[in-house]
Structure formats: C-alpha cells, structure tokens
PDB file of C-alpha atoms in Angstrom:
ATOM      1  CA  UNK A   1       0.000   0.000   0.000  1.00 61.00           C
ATOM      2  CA  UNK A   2       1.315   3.313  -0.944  1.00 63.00           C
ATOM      3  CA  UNK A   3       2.358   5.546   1.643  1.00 62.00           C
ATOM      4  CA  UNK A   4      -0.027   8.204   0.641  1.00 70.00           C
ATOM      5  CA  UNK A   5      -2.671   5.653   1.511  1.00 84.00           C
ATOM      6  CA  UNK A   6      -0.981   5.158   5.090  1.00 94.00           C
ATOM      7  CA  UNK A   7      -1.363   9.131   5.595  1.00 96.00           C
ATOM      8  CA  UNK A   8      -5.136   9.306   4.312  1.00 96.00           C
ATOM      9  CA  UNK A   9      -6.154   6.526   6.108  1.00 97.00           C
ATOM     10  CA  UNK A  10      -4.286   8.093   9.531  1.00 98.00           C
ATOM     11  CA  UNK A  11      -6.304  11.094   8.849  1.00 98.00           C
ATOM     12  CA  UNK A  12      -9.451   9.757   8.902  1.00 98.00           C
ATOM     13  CA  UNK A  13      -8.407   7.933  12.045  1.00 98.00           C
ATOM     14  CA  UNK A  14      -7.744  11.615  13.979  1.00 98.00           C
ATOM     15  CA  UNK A  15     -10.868  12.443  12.626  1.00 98.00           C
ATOM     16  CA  UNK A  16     -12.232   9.570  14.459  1.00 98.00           C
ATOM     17  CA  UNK A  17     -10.278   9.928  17.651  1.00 98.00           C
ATOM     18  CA  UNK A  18     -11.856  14.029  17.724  1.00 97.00           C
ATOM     19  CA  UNK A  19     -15.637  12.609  18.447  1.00 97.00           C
ATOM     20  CA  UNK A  20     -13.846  11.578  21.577  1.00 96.00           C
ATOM     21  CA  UNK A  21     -11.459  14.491  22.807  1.00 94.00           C
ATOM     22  CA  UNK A  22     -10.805  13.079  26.624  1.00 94.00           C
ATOM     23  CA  UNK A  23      -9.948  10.012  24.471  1.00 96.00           C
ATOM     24  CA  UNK A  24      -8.534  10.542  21.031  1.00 98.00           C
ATOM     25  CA  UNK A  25      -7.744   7.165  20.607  1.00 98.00           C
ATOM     26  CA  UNK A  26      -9.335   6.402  16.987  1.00 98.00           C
ATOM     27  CA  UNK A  27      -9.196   3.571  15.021  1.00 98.00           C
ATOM     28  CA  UNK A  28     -10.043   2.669  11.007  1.00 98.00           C
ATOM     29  CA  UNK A  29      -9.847  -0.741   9.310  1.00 98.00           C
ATOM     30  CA  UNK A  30      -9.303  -0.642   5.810  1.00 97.00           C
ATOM     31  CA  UNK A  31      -9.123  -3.876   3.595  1.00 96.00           C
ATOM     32  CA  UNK A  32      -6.130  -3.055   1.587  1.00 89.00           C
ATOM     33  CA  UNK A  33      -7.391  -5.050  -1.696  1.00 91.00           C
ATOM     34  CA  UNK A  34      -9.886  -2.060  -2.297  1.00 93.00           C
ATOM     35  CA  UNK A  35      -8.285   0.425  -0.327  1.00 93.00           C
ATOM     36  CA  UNK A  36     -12.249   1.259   1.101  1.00 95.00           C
ATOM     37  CA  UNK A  37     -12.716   1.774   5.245  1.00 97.00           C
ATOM     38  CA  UNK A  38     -14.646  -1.371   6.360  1.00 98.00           C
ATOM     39  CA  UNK A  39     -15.122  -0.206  10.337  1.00 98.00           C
ATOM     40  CA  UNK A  40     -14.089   2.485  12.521  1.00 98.00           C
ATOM     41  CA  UNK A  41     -13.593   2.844  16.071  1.00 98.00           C
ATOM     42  CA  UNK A  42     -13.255   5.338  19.416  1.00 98.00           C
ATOM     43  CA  UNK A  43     -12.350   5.038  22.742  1.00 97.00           C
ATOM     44  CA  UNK A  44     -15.564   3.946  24.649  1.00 96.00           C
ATOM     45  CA  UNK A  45     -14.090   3.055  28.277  1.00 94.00           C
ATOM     46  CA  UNK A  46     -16.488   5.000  29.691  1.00 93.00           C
ATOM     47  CA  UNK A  47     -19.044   2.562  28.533  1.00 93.00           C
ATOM     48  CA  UNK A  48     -17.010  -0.756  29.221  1.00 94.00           C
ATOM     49  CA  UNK A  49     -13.175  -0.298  30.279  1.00 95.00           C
ATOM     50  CA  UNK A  50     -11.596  -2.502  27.554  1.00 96.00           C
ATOM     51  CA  UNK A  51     -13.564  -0.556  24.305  1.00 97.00           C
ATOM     52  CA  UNK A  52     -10.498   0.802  22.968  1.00 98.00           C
ATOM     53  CA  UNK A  53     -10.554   2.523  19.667  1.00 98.00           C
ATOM     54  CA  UNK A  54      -8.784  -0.765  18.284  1.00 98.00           C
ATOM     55  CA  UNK A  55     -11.343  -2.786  20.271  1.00 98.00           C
ATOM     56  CA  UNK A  56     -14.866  -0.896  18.799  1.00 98.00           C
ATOM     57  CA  UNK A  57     -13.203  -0.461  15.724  1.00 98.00           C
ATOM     58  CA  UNK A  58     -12.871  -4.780  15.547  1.00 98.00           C
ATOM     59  CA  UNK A  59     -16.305  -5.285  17.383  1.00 97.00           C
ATOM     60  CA  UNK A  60     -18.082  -3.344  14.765  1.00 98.00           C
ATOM     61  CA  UNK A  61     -16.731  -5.234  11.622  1.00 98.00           C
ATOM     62  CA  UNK A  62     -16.814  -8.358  13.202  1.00 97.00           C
ATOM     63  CA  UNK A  63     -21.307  -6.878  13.658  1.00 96.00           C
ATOM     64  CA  UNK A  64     -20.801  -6.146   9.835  1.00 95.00           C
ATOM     65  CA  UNK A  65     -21.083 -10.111   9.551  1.00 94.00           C
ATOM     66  CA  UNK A  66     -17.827  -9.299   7.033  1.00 91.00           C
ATOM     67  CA  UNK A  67     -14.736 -12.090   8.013  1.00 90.00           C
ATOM     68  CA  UNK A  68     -12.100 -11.049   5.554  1.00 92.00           C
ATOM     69  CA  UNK A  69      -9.801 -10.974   8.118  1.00 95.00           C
ATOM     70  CA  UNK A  70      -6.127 -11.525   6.065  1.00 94.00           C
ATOM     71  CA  UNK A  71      -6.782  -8.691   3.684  1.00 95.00           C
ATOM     72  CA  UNK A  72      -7.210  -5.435   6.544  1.00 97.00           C
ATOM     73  CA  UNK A  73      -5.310  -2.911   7.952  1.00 97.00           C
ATOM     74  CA  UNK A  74      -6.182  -1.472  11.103  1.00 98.00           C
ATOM     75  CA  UNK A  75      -4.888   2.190  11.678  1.00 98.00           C
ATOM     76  CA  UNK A  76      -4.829   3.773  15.031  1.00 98.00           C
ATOM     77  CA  UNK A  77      -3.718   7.420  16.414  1.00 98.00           C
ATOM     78  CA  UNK A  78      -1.818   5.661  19.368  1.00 98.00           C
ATOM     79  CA  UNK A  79       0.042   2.553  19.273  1.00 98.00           C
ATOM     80  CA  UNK A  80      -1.669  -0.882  20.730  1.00 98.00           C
ATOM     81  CA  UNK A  81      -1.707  -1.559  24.536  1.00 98.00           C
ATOM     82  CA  UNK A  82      -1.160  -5.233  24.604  1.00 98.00           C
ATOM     83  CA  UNK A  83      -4.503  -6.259  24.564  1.00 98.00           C
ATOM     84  CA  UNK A  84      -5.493  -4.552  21.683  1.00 98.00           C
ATOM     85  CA  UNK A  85      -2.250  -5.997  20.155  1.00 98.00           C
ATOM     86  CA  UNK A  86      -3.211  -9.359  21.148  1.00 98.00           C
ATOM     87  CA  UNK A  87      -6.735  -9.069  19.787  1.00 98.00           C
ATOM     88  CA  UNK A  88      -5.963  -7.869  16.343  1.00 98.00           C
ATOM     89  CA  UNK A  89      -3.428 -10.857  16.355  1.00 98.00           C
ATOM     90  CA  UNK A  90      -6.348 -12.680  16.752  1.00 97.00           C
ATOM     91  CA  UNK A  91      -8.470 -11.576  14.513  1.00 97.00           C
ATOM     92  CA  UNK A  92      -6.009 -12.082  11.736  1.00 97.00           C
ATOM     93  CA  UNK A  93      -5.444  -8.617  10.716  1.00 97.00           C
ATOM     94  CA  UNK A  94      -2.129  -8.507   8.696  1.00 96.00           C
ATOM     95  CA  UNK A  95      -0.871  -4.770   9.251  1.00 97.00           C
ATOM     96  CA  UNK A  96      -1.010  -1.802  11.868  1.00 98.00           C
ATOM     97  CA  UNK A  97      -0.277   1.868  11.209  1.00 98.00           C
ATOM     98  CA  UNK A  98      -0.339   3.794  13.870  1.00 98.00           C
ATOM     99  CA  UNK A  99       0.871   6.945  14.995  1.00 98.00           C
ATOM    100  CA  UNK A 100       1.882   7.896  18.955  1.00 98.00           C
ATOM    101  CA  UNK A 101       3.833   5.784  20.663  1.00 98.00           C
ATOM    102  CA  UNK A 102       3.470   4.127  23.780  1.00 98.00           C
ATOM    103  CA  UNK A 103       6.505   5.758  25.219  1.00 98.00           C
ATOM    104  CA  UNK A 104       4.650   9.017  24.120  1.00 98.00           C
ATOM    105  CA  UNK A 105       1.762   8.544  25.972  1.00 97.00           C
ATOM    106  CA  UNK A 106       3.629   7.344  29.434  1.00 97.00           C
ATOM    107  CA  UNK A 107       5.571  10.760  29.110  1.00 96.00           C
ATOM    108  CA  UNK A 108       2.029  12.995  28.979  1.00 95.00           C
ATOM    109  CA  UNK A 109       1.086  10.889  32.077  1.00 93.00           C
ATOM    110  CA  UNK A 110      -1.448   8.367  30.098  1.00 94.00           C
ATOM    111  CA  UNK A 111      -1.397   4.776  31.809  1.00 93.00           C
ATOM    112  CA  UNK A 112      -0.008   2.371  29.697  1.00 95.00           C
ATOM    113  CA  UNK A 113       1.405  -1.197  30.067  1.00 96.00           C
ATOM    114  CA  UNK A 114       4.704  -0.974  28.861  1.00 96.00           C
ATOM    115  CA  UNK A 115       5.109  -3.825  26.117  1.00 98.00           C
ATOM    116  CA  UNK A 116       5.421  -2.546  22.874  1.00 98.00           C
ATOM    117  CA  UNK A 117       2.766  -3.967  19.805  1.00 98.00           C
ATOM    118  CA  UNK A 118       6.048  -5.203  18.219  1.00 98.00           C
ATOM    119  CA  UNK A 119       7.105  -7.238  21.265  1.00 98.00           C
ATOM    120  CA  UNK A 120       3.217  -8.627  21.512  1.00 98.00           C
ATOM    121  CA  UNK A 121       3.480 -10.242  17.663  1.00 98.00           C
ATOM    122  CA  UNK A 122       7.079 -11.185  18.038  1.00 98.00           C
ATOM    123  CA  UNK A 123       6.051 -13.272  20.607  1.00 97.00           C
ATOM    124  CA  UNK A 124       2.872 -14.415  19.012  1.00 97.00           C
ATOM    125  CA  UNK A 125       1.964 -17.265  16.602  1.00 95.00           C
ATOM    126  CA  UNK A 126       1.819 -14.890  13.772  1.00 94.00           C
ATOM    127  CA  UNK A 127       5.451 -12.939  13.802  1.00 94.00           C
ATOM    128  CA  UNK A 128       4.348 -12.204  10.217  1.00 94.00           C
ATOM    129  CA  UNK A 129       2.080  -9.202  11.363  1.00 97.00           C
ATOM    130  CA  UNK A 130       3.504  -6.111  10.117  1.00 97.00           C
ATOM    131  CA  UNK A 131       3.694  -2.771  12.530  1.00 98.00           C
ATOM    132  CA  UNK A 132       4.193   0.431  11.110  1.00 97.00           C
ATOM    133  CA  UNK A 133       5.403   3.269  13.350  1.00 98.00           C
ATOM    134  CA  UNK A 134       4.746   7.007  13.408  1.00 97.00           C
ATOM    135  CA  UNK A 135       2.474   7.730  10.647  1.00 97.00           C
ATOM    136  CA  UNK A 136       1.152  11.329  10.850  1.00 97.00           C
ATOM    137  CA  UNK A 137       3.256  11.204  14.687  1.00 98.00           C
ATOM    138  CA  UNK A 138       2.964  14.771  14.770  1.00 97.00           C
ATOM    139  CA  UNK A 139      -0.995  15.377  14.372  1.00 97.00           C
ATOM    140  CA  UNK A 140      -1.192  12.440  16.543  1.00 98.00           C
ATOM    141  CA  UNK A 141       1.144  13.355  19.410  1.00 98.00           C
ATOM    142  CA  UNK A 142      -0.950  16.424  19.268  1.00 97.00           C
ATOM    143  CA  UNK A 143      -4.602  15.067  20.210  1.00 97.00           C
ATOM    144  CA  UNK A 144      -2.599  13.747  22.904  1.00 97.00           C
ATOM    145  CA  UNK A 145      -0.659  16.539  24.255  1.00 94.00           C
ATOM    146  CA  UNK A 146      -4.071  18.938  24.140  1.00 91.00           C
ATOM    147  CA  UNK A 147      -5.498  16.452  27.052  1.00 90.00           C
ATOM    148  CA  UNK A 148      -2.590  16.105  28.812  1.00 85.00           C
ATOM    149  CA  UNK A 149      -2.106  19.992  29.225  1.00 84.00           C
ATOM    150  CA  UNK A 150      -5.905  20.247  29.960  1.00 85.00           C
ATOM    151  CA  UNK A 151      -5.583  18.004  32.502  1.00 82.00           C
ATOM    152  CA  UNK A 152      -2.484  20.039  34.331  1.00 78.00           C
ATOM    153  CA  UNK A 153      -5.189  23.059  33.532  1.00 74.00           C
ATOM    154  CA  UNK A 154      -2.941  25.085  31.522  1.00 57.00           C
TER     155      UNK A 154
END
C-alpha cells in the first residue's frame, strides 16, 4: 500500500479519535485489496473499560457479519496496549499503522502497560504481522498533548 494511503487513512483515524477528545484514541480498518474503510472505532471506556478505539473499531466489523480478516489494515492514532495488540493478532489482521507511541503517551502521564505492539506479535503465533510506526506522529502526538495539558489546567 502506498504511503499516501498510510497518511489518508491516519487522517481519517484523527478524525475519528476528535468525536472523543478526553480520548482521542481512533481507530479505522481498511481492507487493503480495495483500499475502502470497512469499520471504525473510538475510545468507549467510559461505557465498558476494555472498548479501545482498536477494540470498537474490531467489534463493529466483526457486527458487519464481514470475516475477511487476512486482507485489513487497522490504523490507530496511538500505538496498541497489549490487549489490543493481542486481539488484532487474533483476529487475523495482517498490518497496523499507527501513529503515537506508547513511550509518548507514558511521558504525557497516560497509563499504559509498557510492552510494545512489536514485542506482543514477536512473541505471538503470527510474527508475520507487520507494525508500522509514526504515521502522521505529529498530528497524533498532538490530540494527545491537548489532554494532557488540559488536565495540568494550563
């Protein structure tokens, strides 16, 4: 997939993270044959504590009734706690672009477990996932920083 794709696609995941502002953590899977968005995905902890953005974006093409698992991408704002990690590894999805990092996010004060997505699929029966880093990092540091300095209230 072209990197121009990667950027669009990261877009419309920011896009996705803003419905949520106390949680821009926004996901969009994209089946990389067409290059067409198949789900999409916010934060919704406040509903249920493990509705990630990865999570709802996975739980609502998995409602679709669609299973074409091998041919997705799943692009995020923020990189993949672990469990998120593990779950797309379950799924089947072949490829993650995403843009903050973990290490990032511990540094604004966000609570993270500290394994990295590449450590989960290295570790995993399918090694062959690939993980792309810092797509759009910028723009997506940024959602991140404007909560963390609203929470210190300046």
């Amino acid at each position: 997939m072209p990197i121009a794709s990667h950027t669009s696609f990261m877009r419309r995941s920011i896009e996705v993270a803003k419905t949520n502002p106390r949680h821009p953590f926004g996901a969009v899977i994209v089946d990389h044959m067409s290059e067409t968005i198949v789900a999409e995905g916010v934060n919704q902890t406040r509903r249920t504590p493990t509705q990630h953005g990865e999570m709802d974006a996975i739980n609502n093409y998995s409602a679709s009734g669609a299973n074409n698992w091998k041919d997705l991408t799943l692009y995020t704002t923020a990189e993949p706690c672990a469990m998120c990690m593990s779950a797309i590894l379950w799924s089947g999805v072949r490829r993650v672009v995403y843009g903050t990092s973990i290490p990032t996010l511990m540094q604004l004060g966000w609570k993270q477990i500290e394994i990295r997505a590449t450590e989960v699929v290295a570790r995993s029966h399918r090694p062959d996932c690939e993980v792309i880093a810092s797509v759009l990092v910028g723009e997506c540091d940024a959602l991140f920083h404007m909560v963390a300095k609203a929470r210190k209230g300046t």
